[in-house]
Short mmCIF file of C-alpha atoms and ligand atoms in Angstrom, two decimals:
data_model
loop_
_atom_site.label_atom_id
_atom_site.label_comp_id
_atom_site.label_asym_id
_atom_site.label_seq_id
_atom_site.Cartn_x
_atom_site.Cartn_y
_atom_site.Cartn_z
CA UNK A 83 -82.55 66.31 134.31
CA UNK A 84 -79.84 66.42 131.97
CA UNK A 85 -77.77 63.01 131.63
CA UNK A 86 -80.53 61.07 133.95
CA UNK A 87 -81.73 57.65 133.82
CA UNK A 88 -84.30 56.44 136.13
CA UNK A 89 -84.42 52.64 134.86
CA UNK A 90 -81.65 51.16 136.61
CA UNK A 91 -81.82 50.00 140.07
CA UNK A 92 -79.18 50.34 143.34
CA UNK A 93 -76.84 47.39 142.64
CA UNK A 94 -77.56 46.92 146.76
CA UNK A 95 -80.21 47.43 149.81
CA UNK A 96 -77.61 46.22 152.49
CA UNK A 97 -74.59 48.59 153.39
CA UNK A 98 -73.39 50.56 150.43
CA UNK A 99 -70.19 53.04 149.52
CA UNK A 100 -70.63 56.43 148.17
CA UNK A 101 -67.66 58.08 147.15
CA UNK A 102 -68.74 61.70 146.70
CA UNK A 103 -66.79 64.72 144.79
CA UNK A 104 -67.25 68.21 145.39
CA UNK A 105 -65.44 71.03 143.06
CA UNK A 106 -68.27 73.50 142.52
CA UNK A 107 -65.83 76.79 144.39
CA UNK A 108 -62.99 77.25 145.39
CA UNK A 109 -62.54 73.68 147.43
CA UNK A 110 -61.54 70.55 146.24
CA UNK A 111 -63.41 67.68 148.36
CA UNK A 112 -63.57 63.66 148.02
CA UNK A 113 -65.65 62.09 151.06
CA UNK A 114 -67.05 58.13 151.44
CA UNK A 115 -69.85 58.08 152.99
CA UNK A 116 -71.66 54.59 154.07
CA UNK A 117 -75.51 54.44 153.42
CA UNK A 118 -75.98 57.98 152.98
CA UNK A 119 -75.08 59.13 156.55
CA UNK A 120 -72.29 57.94 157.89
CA UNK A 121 -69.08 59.23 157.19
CA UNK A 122 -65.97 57.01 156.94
CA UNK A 123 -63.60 60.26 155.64
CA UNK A 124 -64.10 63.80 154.36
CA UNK A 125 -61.19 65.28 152.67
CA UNK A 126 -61.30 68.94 152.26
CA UNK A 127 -58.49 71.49 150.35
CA UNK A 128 -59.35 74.56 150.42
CA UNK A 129 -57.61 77.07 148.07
CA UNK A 130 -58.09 79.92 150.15
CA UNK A 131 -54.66 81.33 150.58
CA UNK A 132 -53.84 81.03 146.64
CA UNK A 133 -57.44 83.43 146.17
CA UNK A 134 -56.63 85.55 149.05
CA UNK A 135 -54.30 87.45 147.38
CA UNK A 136 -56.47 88.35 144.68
CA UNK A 137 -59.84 89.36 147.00
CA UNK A 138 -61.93 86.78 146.05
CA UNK A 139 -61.99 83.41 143.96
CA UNK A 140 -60.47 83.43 140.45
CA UNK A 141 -61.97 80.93 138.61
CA UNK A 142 -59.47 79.84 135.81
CA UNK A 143 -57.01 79.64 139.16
CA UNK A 144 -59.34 77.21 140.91
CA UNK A 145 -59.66 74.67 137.94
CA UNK A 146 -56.14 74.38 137.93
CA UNK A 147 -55.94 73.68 141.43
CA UNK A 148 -58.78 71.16 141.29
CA UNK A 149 -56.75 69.61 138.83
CA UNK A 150 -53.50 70.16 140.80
CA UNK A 151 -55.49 68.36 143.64
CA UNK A 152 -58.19 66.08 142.67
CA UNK A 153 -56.12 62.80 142.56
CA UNK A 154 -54.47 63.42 145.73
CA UNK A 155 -57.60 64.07 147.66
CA UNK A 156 -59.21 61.14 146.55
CA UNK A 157 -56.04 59.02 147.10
CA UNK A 158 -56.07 60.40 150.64
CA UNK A 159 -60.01 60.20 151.23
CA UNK A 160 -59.83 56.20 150.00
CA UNK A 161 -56.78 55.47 152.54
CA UNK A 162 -58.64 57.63 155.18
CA UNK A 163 -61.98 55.93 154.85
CA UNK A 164 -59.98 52.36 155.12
CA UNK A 165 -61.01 51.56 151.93
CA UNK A 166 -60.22 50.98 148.26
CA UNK A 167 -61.70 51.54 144.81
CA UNK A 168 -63.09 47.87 144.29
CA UNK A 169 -65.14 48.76 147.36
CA UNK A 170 -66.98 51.86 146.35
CA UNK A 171 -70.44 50.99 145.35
CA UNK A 172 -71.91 54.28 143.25
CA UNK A 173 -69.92 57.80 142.20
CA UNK A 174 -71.86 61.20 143.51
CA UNK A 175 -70.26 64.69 141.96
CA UNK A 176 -71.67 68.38 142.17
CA UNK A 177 -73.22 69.03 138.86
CA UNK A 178 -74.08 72.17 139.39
CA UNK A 179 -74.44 75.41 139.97
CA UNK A 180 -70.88 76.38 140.50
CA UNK A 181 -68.20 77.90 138.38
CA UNK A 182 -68.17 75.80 135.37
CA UNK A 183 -64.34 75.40 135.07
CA UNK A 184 -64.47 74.18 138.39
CA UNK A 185 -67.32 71.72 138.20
CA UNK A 186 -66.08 70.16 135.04
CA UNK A 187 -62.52 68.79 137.07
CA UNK A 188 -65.31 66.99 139.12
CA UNK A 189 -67.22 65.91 136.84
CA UNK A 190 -64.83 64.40 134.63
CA UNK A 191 -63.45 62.73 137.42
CA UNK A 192 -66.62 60.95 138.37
CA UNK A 193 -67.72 59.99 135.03
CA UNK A 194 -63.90 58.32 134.38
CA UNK A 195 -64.52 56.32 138.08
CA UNK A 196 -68.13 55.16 137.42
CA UNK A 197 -66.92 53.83 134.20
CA UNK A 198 -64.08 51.92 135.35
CA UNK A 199 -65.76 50.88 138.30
CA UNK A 200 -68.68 50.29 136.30
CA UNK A 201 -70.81 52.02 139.35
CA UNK A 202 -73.62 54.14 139.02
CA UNK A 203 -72.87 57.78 138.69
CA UNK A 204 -74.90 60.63 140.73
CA UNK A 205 -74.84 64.14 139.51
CA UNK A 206 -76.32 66.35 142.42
CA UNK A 207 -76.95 69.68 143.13
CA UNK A 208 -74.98 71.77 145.27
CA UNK A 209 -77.70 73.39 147.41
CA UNK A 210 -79.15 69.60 147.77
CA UNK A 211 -76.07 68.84 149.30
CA UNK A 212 -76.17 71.65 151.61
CA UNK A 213 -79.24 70.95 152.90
CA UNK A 214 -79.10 67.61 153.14
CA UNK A 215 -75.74 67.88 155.20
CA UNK A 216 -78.88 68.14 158.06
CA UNK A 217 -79.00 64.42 157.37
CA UNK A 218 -75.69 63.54 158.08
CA UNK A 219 -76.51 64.85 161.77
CA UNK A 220 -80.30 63.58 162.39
CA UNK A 221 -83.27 62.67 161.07
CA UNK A 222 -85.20 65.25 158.76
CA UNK A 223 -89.07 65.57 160.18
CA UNK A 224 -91.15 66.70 156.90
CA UNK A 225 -92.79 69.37 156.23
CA UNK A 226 -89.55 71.05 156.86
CA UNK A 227 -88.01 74.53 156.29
CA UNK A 228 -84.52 74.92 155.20
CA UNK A 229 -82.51 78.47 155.27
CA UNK A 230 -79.87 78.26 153.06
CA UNK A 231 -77.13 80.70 153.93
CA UNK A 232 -73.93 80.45 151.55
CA UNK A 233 -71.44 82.61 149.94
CA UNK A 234 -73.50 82.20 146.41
CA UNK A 235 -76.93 81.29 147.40
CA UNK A 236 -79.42 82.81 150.46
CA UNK A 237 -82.77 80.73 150.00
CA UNK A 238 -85.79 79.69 151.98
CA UNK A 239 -86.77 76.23 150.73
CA UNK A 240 -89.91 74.37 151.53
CA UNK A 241 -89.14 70.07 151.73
CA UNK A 242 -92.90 69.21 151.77
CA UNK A 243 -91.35 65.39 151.99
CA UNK A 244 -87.68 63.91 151.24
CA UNK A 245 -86.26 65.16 148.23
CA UNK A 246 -88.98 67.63 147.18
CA UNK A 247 -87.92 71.26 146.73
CA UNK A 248 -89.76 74.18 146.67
CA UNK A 249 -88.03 77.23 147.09
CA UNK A 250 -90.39 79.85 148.20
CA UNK A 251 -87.22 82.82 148.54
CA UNK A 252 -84.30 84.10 147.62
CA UNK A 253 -81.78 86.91 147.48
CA UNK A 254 -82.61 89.51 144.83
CA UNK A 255 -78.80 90.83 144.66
CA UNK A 256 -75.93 89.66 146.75
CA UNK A 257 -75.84 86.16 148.52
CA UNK A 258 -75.44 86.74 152.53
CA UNK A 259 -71.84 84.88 152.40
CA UNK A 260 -71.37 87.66 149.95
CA UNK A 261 -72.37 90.87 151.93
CA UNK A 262 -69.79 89.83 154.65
CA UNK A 263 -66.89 89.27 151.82
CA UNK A 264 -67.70 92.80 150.75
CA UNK A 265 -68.51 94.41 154.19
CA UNK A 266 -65.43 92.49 155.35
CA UNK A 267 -63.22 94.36 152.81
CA UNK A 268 -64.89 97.31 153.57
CA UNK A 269 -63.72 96.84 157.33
CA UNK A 270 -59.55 95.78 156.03
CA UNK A 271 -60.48 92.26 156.96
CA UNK A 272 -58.94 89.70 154.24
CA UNK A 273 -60.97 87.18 152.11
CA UNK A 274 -63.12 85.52 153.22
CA UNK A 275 -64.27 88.04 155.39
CA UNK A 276 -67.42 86.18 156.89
CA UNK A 277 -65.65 85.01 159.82
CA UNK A 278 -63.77 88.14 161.02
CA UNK A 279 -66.91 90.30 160.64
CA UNK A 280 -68.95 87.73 162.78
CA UNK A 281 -65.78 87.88 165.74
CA UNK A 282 -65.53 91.57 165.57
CA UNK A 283 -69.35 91.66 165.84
CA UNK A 284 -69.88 89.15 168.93
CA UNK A 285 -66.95 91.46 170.81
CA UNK A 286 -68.49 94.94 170.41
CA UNK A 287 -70.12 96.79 173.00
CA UNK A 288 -71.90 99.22 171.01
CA UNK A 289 -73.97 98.95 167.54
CA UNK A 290 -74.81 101.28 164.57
CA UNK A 291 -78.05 100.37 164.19
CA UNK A 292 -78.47 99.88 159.98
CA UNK A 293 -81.46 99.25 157.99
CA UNK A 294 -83.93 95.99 157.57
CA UNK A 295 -83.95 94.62 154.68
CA UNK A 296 -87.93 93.70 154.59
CA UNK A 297 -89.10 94.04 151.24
CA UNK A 298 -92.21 93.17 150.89
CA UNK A 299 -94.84 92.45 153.57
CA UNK A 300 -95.91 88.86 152.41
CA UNK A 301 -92.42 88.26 150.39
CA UNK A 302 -89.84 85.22 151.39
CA UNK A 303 -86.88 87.28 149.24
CA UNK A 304 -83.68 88.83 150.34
CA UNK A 305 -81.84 92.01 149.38
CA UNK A 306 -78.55 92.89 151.15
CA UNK A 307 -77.21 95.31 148.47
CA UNK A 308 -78.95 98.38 150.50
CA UNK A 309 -77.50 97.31 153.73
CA UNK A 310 -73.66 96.96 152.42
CA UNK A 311 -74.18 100.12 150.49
CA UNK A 312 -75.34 101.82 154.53
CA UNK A 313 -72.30 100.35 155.52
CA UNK A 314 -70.11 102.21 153.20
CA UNK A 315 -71.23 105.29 153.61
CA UNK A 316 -71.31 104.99 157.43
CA UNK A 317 -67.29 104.75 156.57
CA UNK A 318 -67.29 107.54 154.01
CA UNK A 319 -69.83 109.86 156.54
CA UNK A 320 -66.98 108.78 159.44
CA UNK A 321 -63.39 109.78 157.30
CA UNK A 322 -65.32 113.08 155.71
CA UNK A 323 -65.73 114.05 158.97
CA UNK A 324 -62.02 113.61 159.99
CA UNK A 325 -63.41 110.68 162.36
CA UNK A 326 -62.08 107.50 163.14
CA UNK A 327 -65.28 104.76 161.60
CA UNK A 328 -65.91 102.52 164.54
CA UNK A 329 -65.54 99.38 162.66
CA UNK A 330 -66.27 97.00 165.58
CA UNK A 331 -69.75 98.95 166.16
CA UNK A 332 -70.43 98.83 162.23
CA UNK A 333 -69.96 95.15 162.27
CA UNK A 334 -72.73 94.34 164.95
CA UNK A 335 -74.95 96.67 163.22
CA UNK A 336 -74.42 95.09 160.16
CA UNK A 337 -75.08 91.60 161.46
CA UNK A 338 -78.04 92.27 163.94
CA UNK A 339 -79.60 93.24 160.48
CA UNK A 340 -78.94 90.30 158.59
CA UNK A 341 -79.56 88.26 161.15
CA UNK A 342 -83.11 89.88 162.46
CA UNK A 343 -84.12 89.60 158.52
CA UNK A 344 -82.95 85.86 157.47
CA UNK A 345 -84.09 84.69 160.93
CA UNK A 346 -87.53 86.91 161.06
CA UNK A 347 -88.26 85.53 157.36
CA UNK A 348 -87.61 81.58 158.41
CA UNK A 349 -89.72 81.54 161.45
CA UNK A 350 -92.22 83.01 159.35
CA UNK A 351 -92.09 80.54 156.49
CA UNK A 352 -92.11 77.94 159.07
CA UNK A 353 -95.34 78.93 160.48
CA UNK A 354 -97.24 79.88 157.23
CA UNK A 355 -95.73 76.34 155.86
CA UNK A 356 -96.37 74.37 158.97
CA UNK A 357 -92.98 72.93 159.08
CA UNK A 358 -91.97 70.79 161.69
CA UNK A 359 -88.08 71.38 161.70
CA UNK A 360 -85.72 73.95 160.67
CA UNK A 361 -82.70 73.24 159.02
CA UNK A 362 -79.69 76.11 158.61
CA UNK A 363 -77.09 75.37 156.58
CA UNK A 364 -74.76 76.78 153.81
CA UNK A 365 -71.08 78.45 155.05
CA UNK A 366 -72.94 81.18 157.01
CA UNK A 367 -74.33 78.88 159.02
CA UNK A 368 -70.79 78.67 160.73
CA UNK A 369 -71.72 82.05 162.03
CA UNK A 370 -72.30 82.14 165.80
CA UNK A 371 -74.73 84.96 166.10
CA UNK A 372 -76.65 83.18 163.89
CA UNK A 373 -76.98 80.12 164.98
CA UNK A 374 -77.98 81.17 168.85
CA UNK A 375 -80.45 83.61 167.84
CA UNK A 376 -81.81 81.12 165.35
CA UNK A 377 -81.66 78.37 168.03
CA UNK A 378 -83.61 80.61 170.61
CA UNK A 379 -86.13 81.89 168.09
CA UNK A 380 -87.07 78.05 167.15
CA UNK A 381 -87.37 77.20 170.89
CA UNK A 382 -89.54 79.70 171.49
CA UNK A 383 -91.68 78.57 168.69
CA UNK A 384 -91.65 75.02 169.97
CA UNK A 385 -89.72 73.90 166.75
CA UNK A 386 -86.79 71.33 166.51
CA UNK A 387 -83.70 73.28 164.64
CA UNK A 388 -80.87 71.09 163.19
CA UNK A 389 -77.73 72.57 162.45
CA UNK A 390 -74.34 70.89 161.12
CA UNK A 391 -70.80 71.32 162.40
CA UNK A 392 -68.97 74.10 161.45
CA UNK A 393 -67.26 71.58 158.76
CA UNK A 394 -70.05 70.50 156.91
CA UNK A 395 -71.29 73.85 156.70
CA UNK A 396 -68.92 75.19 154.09
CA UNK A 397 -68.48 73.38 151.32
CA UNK A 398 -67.24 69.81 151.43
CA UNK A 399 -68.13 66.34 150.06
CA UNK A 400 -70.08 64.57 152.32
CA UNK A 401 -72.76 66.87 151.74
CA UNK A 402 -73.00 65.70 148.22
CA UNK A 403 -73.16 62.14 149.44
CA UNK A 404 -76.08 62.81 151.49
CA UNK A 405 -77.95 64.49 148.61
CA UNK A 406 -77.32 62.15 146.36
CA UNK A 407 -78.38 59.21 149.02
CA UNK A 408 -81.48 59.94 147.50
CA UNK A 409 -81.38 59.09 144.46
CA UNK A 410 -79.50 56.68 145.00
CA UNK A 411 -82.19 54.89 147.18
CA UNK A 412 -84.42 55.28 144.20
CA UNK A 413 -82.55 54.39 141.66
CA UNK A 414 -82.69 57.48 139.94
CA UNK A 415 -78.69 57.40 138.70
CA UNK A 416 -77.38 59.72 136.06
CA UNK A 417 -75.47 58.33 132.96
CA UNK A 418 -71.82 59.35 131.45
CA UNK A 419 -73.43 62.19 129.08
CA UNK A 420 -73.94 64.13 132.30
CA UNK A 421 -72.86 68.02 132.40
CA UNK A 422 -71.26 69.99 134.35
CA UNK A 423 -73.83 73.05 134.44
CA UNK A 424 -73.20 76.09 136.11
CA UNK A 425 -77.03 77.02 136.42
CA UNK A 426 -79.09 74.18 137.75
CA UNK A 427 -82.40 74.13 139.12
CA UNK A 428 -82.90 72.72 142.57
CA UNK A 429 -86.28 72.30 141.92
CA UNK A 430 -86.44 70.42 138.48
CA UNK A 431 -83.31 68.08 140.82
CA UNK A 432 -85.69 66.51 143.32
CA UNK A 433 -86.49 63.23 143.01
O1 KG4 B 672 -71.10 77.49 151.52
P1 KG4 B 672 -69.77 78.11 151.31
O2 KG4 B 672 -68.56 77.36 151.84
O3 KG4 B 672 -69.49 78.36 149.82
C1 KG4 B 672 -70.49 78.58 148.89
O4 KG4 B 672 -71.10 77.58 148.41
O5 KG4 B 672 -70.75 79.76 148.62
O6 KG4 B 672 -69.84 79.57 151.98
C2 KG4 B 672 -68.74 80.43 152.05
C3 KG4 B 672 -69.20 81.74 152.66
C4 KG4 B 672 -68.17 82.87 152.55
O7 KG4 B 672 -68.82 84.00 152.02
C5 KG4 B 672 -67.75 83.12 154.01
O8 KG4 B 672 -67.37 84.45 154.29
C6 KG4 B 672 -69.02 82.74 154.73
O9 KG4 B 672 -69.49 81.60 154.06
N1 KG4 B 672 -68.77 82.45 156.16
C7 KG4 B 672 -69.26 83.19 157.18
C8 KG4 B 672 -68.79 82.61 158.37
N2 KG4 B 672 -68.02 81.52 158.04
C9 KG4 B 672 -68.02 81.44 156.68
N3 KG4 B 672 -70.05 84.28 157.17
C10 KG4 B 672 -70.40 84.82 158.36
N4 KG4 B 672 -69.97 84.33 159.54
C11 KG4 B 672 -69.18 83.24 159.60
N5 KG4 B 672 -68.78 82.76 160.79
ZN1 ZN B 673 -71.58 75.93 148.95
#
């Protein structure tokens, strides 16, 4: 991994400070965490109203927020946590992937504190973090299936054992998170849509029943292009028509889909994989019909299911702690050449 050294050792085995930084989006987030799981604050701005505006994140606007931001956050996580900056024992950031204008606000940040703490510095991966917010709630059982559900990733990964990923499917076009920003626009909902569609959805009483996604018989990957396109031209068929679209019915359609497709391929990959937990996670796993038909699907199959809180489901710091928990248990610490990279392998990351 770029900017890595394995040859230095934790500085401690008793209690230890990890002061993590997240800027890979659109928030800016500073957490310290105590040995990996227990969190002492989590600081989250989120830039949402600035983007709103505009539809969607604009990237040269959320650099200059981090910047706006970063030292306030961190100022505020510190006094939150009870603690100061002589006490933090190791610096986690979000290396990648992310927007790159973004990460580097982070980044710089974390290589400035490790140096004049003269810490160890963690570069971690953003989908790490996601998954391992799971830790941060209970114990991980290995061989375990994670379903990653965010606005810029939708992934089935395989943990075989702690730290090892193997990610055996992924989206082919849009990210989930990203269907509902677009279907959400589609339905005059502002961004980010997700949570709207997901409301309007639990409260219909009827559904347009839209396409399945399956690809492939045997295949673990996503596609939710198709089923936003049905979406629009359910609209289009409804207005050419001189018809009111029933947007409340187009939302539960929209989302039975998703969720009988992300759910149907999980269970799946849990059985052909032998896992012996599922873990959700990512910002769409803040959705509430997925998370009770998920919940009900692993109960029937006699398989434990950890979720986090809605707030450690979208994008925050802590997360990154708990990722980088494990390399910070082994040692594996990066040095001050690291990069912010917008493409990083989750993979070629574990430890
Ligand atoms: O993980 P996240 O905070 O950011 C990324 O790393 O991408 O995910 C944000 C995404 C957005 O697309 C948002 O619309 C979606 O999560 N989201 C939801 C819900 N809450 C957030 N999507 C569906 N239902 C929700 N309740
Ligand atoms: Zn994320």
């Amino acid at each position: 991994m770029n900017g890595s050294n394995d040859a230095v050792s934790p500085s401690s085995t008793s209690d230890y400070l990890l002061l993590a930084i997240e800027t890979s989006c659109d928030e800016t987030s500073v957490a310290v965490v105590r040995n990996g799981r227990e969190i002492l604050s989590n600081v989250i701005s989120s830039q949402i109203e600035t983007h709103k505006q505009f539809g969607g994140v604009v990237p040269e606007i959320a650099s200059r927020k981090h910047v706006e931001s970063i030292t306030i956050i961190l100022e505020e996580a510190l006094r939150e946590a009870g603690v100061g900056l002589p006490d933090i024992d190791g610096v986690a950031v979000t290396q990648g992937p992310g927007l790159i204008g973004a990460l580097l606000v982070g980044v710089v940040a974390a290589k400035s504190l490790a140096l004049a703490l003269d810490v160890p510095l963690i570069g971690t991966h953003h989908i790490a973090g996601h998954i391992y917010a799971n830790h941060l709630v209970g114990d991980i059982v290995y061989p375990a299936i994670a379903l990653v559900v965010s606005g810029g990733h939708t992934e089935i990964v395989l943990l075989e054992e702690e730290g090892k990923f193997r990610i055996i499917g992924r989206t082919r076009d849009d990210a989930v998170g990203e269907a509902y920003d677009k279907v959400a626009r589609a339905l005059q909902f502002p961004y980010p849509g997700g949570p709207y569609v997901d409301k309007l959805a639990q409260e219909a009483t009827e559904e347009i029943v839209l396409p399945r996604s399956w690809l492939e018989p045997d295949s673990y990957d996503f596609s939710f292009s198709g089923l936003k396109s049905a979406v629009l031209s359910e609209i289009n068929r409804s207005r050419m028509k001189g018809e009111t679209p029933d947007f409340s019915a187009l939302a539960r359609g929209f989302q039975q889909s998703v969720i009988d497709v992300v759910t149907g391929k999980a269970i799946r990959a849990a059985k052909e994989f032998g896992a012996h937990q599922m873990l959700l996670c990512g910002g769409v796993a803040a959705n509430r019909g997925l998370r009770e038909r998920l919940s009900s699907l692993c109960e029937e199959a006699g398989l434990p299911l950890l979720i986090p809180p809605n707030k450690l489901c979208t994008d925050n710091a802590a997360m990154i702690a708990a990722a980088a928990d494990l390399k910070w248990r082994r040692g594996q610490f990066s040095t001050l050449d690291l990069k912010a990279e917008p493409i990083l392998s989750l993979e070629d990351w574990s430890v």
